[in-house]
mmCIF file of C-alpha atoms in Angstrom:
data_model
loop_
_atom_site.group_PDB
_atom_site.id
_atom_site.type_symbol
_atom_site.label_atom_id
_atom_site.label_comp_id
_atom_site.label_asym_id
_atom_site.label_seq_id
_atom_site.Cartn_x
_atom_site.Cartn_y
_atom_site.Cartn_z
ATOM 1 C CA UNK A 3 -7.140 4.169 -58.266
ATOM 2 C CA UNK A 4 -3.653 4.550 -57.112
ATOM 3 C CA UNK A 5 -0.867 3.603 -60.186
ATOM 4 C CA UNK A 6 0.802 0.247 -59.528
ATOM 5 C CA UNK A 7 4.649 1.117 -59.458
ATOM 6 C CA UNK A 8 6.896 -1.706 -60.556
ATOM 7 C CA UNK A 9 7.791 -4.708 -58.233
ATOM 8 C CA UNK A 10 11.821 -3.211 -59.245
ATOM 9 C CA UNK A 11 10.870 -0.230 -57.810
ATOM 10 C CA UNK A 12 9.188 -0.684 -54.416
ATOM 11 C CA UNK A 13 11.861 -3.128 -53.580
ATOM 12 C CA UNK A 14 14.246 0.109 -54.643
ATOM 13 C CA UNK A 15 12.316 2.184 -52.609
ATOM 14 C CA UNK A 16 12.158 -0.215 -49.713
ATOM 15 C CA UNK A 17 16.102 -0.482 -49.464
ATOM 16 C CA UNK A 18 16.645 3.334 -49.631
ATOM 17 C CA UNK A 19 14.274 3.529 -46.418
ATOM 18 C CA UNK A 20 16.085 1.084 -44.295
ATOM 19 C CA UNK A 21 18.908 2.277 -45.316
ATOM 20 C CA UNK A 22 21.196 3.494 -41.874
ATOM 21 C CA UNK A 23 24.629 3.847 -42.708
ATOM 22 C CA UNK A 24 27.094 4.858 -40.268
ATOM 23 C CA UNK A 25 24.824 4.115 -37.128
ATOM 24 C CA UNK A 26 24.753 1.845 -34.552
ATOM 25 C CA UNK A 27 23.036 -1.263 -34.358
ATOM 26 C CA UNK A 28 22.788 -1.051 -30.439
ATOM 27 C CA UNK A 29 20.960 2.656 -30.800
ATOM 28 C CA UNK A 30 18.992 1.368 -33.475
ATOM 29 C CA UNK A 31 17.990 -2.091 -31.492
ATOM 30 C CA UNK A 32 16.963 0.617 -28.522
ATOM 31 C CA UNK A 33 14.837 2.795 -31.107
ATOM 32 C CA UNK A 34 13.025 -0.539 -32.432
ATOM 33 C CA UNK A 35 14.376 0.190 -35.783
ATOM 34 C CA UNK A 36 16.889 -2.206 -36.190
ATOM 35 C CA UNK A 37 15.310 -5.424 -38.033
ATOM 36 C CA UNK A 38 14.182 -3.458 -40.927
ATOM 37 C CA UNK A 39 18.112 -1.551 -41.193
ATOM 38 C CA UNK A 40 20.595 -1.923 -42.829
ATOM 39 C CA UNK A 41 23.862 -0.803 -41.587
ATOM 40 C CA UNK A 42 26.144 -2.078 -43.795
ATOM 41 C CA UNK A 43 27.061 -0.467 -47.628
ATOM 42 C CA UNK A 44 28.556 -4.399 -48.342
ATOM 43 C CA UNK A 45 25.364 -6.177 -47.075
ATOM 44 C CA UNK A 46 23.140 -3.303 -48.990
ATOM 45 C CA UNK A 47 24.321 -4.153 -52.016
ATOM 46 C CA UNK A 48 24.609 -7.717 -51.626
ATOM 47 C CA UNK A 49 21.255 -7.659 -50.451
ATOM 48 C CA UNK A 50 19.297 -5.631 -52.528
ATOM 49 C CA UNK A 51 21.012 -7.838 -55.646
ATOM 50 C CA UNK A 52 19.402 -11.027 -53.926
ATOM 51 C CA UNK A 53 16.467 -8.883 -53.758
ATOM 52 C CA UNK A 54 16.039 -7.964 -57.026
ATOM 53 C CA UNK A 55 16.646 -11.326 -58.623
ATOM 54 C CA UNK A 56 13.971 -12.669 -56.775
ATOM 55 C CA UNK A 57 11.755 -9.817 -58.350
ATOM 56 C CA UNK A 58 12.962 -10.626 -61.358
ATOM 57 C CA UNK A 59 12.217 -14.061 -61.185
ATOM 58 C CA UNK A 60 8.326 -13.546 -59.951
ATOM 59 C CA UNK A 61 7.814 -11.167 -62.824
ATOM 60 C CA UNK A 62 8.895 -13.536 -65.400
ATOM 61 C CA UNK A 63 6.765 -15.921 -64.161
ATOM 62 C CA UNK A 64 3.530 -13.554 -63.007
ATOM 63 C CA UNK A 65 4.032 -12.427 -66.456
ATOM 64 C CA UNK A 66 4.148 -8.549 -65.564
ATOM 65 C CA UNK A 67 6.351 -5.780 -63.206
ATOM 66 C CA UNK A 68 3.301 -4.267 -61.799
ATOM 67 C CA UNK A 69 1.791 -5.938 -59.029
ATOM 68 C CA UNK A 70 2.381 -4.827 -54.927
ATOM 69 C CA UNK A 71 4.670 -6.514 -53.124
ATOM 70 C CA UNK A 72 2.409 -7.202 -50.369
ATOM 71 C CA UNK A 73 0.666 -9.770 -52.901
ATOM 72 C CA UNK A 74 3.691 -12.025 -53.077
ATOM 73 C CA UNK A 75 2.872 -15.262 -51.005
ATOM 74 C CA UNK A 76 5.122 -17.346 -48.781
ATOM 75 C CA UNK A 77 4.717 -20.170 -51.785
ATOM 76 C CA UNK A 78 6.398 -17.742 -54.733
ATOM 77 C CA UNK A 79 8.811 -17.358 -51.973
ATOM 78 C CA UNK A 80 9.923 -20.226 -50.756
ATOM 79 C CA UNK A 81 9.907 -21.906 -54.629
ATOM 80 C CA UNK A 82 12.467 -19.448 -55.747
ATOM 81 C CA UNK A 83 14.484 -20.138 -52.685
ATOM 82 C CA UNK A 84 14.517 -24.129 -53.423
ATOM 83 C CA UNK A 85 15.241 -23.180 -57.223
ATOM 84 C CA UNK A 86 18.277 -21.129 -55.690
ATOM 85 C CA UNK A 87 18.975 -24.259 -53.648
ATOM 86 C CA UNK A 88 19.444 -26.694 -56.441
ATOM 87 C CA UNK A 89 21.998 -24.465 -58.435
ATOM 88 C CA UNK A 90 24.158 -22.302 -56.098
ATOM 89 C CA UNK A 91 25.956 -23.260 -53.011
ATOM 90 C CA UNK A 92 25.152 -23.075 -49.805
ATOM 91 C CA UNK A 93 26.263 -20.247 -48.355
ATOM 92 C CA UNK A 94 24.930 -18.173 -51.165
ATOM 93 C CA UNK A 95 21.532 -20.102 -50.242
ATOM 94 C CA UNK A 96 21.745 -18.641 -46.698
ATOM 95 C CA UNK A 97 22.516 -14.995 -48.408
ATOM 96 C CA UNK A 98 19.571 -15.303 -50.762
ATOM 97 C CA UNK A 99 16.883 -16.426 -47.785
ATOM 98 C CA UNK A 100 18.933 -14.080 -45.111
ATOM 99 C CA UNK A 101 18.145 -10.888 -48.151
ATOM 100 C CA UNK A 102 14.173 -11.842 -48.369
ATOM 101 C CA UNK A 103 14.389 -11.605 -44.947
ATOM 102 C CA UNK A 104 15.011 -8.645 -44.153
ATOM 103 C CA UNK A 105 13.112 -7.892 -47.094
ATOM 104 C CA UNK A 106 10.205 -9.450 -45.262
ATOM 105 C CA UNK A 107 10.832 -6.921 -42.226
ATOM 106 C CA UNK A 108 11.078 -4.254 -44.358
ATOM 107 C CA UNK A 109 7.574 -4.855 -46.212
ATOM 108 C CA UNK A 110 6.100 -5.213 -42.668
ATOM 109 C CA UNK A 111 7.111 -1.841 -41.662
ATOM 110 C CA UNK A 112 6.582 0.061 -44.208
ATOM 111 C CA UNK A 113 4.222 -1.141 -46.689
ATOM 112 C CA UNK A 114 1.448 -3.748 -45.441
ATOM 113 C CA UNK A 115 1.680 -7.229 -43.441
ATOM 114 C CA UNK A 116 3.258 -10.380 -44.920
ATOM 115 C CA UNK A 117 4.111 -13.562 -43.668
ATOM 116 C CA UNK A 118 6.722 -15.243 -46.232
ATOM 117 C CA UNK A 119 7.611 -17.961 -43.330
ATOM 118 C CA UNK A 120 11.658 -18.035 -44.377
ATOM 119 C CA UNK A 121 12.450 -18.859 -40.936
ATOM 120 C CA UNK A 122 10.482 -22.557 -42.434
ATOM 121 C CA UNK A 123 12.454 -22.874 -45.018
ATOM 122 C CA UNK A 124 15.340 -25.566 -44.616
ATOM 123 C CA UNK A 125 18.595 -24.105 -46.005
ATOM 124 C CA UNK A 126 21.577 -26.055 -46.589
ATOM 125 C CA UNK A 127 24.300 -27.189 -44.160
ATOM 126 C CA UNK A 128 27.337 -24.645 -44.420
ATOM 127 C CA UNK A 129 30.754 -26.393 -44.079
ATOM 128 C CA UNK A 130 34.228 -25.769 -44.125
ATOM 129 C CA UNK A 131 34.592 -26.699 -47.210
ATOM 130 C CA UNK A 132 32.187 -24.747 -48.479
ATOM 131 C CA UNK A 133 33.579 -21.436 -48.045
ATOM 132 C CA UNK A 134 35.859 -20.361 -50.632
ATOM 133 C CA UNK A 135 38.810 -18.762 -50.701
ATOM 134 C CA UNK A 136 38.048 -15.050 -52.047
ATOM 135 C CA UNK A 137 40.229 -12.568 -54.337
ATOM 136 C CA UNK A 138 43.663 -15.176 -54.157
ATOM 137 C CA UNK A 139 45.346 -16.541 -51.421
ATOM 138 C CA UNK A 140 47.848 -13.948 -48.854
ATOM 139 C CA UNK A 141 51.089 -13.037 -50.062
ATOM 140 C CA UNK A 142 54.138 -14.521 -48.765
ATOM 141 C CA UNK A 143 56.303 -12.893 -46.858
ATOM 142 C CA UNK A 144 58.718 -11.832 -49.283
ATOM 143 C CA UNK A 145 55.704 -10.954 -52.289
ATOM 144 C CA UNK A 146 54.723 -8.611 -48.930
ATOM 145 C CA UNK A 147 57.886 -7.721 -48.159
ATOM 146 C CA UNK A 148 58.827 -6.504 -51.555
ATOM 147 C CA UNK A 149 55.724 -5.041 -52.286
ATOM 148 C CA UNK A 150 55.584 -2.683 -49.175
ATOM 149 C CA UNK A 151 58.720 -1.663 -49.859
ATOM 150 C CA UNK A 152 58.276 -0.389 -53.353
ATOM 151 C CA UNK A 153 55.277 1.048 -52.261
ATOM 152 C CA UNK A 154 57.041 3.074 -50.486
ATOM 153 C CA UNK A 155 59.439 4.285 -53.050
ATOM 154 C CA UNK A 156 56.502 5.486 -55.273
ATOM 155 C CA UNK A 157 53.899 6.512 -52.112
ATOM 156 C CA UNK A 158 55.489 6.227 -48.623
ATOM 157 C CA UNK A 159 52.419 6.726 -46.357
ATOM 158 C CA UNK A 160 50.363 4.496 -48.763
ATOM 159 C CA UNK A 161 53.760 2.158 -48.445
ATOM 160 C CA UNK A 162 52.899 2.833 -44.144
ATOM 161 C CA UNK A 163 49.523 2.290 -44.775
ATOM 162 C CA UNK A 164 50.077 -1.349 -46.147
ATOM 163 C CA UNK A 165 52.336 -2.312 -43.643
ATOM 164 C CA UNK A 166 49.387 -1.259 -40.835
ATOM 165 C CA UNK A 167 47.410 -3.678 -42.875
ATOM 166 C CA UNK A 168 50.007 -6.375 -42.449
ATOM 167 C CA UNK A 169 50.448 -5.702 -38.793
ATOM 168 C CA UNK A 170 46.932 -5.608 -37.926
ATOM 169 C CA UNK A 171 44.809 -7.204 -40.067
ATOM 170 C CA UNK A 172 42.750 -4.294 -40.636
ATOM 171 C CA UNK A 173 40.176 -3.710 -43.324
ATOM 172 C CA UNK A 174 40.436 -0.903 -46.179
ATOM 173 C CA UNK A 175 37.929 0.909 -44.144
ATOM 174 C CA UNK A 176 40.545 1.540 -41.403
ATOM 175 C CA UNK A 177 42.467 3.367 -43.608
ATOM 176 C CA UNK A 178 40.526 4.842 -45.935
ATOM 177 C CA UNK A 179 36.977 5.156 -44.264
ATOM 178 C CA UNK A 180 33.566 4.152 -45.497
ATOM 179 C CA UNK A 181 32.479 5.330 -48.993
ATOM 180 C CA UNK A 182 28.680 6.219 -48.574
ATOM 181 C CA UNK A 183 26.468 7.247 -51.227
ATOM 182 C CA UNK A 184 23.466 10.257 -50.789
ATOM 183 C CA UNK A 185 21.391 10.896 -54.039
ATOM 184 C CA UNK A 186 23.879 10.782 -56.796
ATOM 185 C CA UNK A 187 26.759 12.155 -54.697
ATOM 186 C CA UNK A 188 29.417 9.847 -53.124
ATOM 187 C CA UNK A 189 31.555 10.807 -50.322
ATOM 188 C CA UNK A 190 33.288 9.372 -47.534
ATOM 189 C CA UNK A 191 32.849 8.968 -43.543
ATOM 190 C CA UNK A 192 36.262 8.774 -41.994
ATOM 191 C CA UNK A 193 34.597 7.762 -38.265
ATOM 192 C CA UNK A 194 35.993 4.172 -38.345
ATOM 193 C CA UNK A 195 39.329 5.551 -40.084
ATOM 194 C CA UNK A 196 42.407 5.186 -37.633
ATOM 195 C CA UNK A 197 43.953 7.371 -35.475
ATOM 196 C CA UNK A 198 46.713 7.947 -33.299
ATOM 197 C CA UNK A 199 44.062 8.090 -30.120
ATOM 198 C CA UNK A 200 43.673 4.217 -30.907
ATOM 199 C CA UNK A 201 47.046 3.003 -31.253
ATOM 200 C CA UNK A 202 48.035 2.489 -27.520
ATOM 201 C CA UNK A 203 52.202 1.905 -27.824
ATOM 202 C CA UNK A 204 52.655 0.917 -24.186
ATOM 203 C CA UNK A 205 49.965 -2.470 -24.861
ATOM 204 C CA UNK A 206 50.845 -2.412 -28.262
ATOM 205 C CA UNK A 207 47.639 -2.936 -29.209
ATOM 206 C CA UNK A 208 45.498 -0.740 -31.702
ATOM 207 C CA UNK A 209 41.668 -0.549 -31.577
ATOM 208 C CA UNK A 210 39.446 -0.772 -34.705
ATOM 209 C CA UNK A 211 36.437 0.214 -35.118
ATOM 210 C CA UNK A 212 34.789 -1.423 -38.495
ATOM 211 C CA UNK A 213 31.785 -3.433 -39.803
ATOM 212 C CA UNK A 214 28.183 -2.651 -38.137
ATOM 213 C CA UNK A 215 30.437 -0.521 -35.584
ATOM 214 C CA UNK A 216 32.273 -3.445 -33.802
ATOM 215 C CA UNK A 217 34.893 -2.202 -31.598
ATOM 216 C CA UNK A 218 37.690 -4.535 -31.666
ATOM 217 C CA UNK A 219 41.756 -4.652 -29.867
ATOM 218 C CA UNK A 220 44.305 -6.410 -31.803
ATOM 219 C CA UNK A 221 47.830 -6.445 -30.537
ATOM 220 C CA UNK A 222 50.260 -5.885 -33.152
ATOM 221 C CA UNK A 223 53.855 -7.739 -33.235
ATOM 222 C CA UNK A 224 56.994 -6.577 -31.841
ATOM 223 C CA UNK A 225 58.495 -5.911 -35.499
ATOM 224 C CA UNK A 226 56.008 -3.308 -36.242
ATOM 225 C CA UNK A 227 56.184 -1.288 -32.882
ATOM 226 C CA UNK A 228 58.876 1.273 -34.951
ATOM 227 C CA UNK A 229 56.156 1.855 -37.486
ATOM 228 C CA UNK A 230 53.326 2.233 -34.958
ATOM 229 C CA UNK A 231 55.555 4.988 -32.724
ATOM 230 C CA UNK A 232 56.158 6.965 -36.547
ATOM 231 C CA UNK A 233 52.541 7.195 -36.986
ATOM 232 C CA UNK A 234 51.699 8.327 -34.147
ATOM 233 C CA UNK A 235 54.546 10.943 -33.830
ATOM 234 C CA UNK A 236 53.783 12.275 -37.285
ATOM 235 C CA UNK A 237 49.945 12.214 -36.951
ATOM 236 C CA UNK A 238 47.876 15.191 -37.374
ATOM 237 C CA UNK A 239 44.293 15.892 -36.915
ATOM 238 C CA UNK A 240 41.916 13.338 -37.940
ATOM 239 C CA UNK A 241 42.691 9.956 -39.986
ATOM 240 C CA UNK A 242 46.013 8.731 -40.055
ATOM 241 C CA UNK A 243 46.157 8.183 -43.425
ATOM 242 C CA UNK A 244 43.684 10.972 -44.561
ATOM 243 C CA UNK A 245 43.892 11.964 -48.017
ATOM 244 C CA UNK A 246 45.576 8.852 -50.311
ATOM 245 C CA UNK A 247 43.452 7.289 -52.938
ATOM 246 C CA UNK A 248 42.379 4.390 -52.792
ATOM 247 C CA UNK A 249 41.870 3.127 -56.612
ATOM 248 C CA UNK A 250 45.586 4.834 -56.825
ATOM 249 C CA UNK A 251 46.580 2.588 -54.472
ATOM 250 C CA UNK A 252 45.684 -0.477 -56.007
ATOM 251 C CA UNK A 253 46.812 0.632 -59.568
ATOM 252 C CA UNK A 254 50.169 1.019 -57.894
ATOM 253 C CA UNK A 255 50.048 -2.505 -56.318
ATOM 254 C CA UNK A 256 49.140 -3.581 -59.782
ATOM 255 C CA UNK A 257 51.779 -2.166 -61.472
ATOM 256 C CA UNK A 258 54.646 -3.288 -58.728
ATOM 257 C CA UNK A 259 53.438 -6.860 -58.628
ATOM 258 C CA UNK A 260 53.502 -7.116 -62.591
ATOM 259 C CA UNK A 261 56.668 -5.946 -62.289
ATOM 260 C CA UNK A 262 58.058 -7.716 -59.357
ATOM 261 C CA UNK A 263 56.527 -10.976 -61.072
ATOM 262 C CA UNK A 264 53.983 -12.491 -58.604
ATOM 263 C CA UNK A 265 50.169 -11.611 -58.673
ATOM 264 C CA UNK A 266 48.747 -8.633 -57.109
ATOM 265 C CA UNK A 267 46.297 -8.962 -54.646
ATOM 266 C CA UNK A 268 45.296 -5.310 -53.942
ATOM 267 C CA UNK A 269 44.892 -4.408 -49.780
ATOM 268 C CA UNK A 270 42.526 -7.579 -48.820
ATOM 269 C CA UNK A 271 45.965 -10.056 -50.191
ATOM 270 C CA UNK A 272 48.060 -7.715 -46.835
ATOM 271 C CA UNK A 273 44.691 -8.649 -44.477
ATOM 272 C CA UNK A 274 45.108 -12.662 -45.567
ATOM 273 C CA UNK A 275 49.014 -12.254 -45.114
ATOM 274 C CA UNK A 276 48.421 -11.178 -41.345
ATOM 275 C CA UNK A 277 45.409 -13.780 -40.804
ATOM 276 C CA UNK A 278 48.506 -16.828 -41.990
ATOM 277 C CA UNK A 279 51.186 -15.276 -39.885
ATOM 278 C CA UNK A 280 48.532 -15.397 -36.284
ATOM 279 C CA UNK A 281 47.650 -18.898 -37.099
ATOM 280 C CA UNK A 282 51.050 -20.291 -37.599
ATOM 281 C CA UNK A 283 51.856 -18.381 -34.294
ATOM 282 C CA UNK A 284 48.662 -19.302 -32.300
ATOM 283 C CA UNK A 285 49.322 -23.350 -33.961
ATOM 284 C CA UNK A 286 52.812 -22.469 -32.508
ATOM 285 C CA UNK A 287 52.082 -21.150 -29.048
ATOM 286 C CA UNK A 288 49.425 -23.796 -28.569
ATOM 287 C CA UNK A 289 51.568 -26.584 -28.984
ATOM 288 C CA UNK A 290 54.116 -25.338 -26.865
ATOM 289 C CA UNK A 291 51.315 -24.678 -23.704
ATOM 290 C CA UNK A 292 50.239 -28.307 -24.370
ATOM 291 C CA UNK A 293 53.373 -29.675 -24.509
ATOM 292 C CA UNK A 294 54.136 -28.105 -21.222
ATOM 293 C CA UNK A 295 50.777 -28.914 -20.083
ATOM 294 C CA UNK A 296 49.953 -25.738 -19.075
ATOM 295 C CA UNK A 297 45.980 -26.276 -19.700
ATOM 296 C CA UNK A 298 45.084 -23.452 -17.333
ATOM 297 C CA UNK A 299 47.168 -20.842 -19.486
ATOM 298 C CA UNK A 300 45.838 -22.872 -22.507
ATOM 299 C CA UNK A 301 42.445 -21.593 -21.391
ATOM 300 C CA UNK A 302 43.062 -18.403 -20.344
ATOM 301 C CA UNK A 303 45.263 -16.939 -23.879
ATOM 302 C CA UNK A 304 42.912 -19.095 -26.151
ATOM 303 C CA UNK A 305 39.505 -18.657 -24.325
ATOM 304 C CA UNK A 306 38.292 -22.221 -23.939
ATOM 305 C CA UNK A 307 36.997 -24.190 -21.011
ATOM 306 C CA UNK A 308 39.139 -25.389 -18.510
ATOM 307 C CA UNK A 309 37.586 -28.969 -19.441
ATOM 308 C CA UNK A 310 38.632 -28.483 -22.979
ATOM 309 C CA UNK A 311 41.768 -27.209 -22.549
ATOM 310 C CA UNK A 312 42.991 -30.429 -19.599
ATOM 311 C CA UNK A 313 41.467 -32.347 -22.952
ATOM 312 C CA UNK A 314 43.943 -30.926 -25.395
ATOM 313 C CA UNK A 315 47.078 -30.979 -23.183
ATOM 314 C CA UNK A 316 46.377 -35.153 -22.638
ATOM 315 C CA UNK A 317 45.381 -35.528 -26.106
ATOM 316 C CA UNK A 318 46.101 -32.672 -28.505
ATOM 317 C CA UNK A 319 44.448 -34.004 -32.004
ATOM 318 C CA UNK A 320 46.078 -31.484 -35.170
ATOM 319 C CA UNK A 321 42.405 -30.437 -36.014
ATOM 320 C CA UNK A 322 41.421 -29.607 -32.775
ATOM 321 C CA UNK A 323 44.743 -27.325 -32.192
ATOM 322 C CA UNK A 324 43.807 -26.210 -35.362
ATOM 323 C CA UNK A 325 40.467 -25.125 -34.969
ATOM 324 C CA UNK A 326 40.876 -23.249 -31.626
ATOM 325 C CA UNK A 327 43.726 -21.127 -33.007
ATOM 326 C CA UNK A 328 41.064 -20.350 -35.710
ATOM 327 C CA UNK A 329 38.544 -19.546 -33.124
ATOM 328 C CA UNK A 330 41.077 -16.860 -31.673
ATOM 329 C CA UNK A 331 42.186 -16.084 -35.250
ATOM 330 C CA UNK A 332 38.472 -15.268 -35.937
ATOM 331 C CA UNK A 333 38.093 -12.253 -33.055
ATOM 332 C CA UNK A 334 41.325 -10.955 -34.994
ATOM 333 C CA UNK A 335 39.463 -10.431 -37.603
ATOM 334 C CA UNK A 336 36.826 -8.954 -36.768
ATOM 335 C CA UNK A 337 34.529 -11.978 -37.729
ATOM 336 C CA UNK A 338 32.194 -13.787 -35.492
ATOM 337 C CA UNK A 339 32.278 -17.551 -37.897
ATOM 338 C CA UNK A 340 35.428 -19.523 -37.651
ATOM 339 C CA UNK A 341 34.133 -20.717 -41.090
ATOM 340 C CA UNK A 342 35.250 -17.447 -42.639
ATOM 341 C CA UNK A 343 38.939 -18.059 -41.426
ATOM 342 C CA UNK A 344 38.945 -20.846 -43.784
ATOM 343 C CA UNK A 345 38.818 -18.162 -47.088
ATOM 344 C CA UNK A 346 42.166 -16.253 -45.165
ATOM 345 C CA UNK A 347 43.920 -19.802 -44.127
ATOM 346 C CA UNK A 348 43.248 -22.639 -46.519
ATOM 347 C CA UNK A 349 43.215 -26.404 -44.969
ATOM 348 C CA UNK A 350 46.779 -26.811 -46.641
ATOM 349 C CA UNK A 351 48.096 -24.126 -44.610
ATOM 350 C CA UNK A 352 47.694 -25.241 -41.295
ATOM 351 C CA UNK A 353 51.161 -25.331 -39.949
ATOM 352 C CA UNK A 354 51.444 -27.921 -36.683
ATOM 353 C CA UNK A 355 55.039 -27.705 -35.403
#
């Protein structure tokens, strides 16, 4: 008889089979591989966390580590998820039942048939005010301001790459690629990292290429087109901004905030500055299309219906305004929830002038 390995490790060994970094969910989707993959390092390890909570949670109460995962019912399952449901919130309820899952899919494919029934499980609502605002709020303009420019003094292309962040809302990835693990090694795939090809000076836009290999244009401000036209000019083969550190990085951002007196907020503080500098100028520009009643313009730069936008210009209600600069605000960054706009922009930061 074949030795039972522990419930810790087929769930281990489960996760480094699906595991399909650095390709591409359409290729995948086309191959029929896609709903047991995972793509992502960030939802891997998120993931396989949920995962093996939940294993630790059926051992402690099946008494033992050893038993197959293809014995676990859809009851075991769906009591730890309304356990999970009575003490975290809600959006960490839709991680936990989003992780078992794919955990489910996984099983299926490469183990033996279960049936779990998730997709029966009622998860909590997800509001606004539910999502919470991650790793500080942005920096203001003159924390940002200062802090770029003492960058610079100590590092000036890590000084360069800040300001990139700031102008495009970029994440690290952009800049410093995608760490990736193989065995015990750790190195890094500089694909998504940016490059001169993708910063187009005459649109002023740059393209970035980032989570699950989402291809995305952002155009970048006026006051940033000097920095843009450097980079490219001084670019050489391959990433822009191949070769700085990131941990150095942030040490350094440390150590000029402490001194500068205002809290450092390492690269993801530069993404949230750029996410409250769009809104307050899509808020802005909004206001000024409906005040001119210009609904068909309205439409067109904000991508709402035409019904929506005659709506807005005879009645333009502040959270309305509000949430359809968010909804443009969320293609900016490279997000597909306008929920997850609310963690970059707070409620109290809605500007409506």
């Amino acid at each position: 008889m074949a030795k039972v390995k522990t419930i810790y490790r087929q769930i281990d060994q489960l996760f480094s089979m699906s595991r399909s970094f650095g390709q591409k969910k359409k290729e995948l989707k086309k191959a029929g591989q896609l709903d047991a993959a995972i793509t992502g390092a960030a939802t891997y390890d998120i993931y396989r966390a949920a995962c093996m909570r939940f294993a630790k949670d059926l051992a402690e109460r099946r008494g033992t580590t050893k038993f197959q995962i293809c014995s676990v019912t859809s009851e075991e399952v769906r009591n730890f998820l309304e356990r999970i449901k009575q003490i975290r919130r809600p959006e960490t309820v839709h991680q936990y039942s989003s992780a078992l899952e794919k955990l489910e899919k996984m099983t299926n494919k490469w183990f033996g048939r279960v049936s779990w029934k998730i997709e029966e499980f009622e998860r909590p609502r997800r509001s606004r005010e539910d999502v919470t605002v991650q790793r500080g709020p942005a920096y203001t303009p003159e924390e940002a301001d200062r802090l770029i420019q003492e960058l610079r003094k100590i590092n000036p292309r890590a000084g360069d790459a800040l300001e990139f962040i700031r102008a495009t809302g970029c994440r690290a990835e952009s800049i410093f690629g995608t760490a990736l693990k193989k065995g015990n090694k750790t190195y890094r795939d500089f694909s998504k990292a940016i490059t001169a090809e993708r910063i187009n000076l005459q649109k002023r836009t740059v393209t970035l290429i980032e989570k699950g290999g989402k291809v995305r244009e952002v155009r970048y401000d006026g006051q940033f087109h000097n920095l843009m036209q450097r980079l490219v000019q001084e670019a050489s083969y391959g990433g822009i901004f191949a070769g700085i550190n990131q941990q150095t990085i942030y040490s350094q951002i440390k150590m000029i905030a402490e001194k500068s007196s205002f809290s450092g907020r390492g690269l993801h503080g530069m993404r949230k500055t750029f996410a409250v500098q769009r809104h307050k100028e899509y808020i802005s520009r909004i206001n000024e299309l409906v005040k001119a009643k210009d609904w068909q313009r309205l439409a067109e730069e904000f991508s709402i219906s035409e019904q929506k936008a005659r709506r807005m210009c005879k009645n333009p209600l502040r959270k309305v305004v509000d949430v359809v600069a968010r909804l443009r605000l969320t293609r900016d960054l490279g997000h597909n929830r306008v929920e997850v706009t609310y963690r970059y922009v707070p409620r109290g930061k809605r500007v409506n002038k």
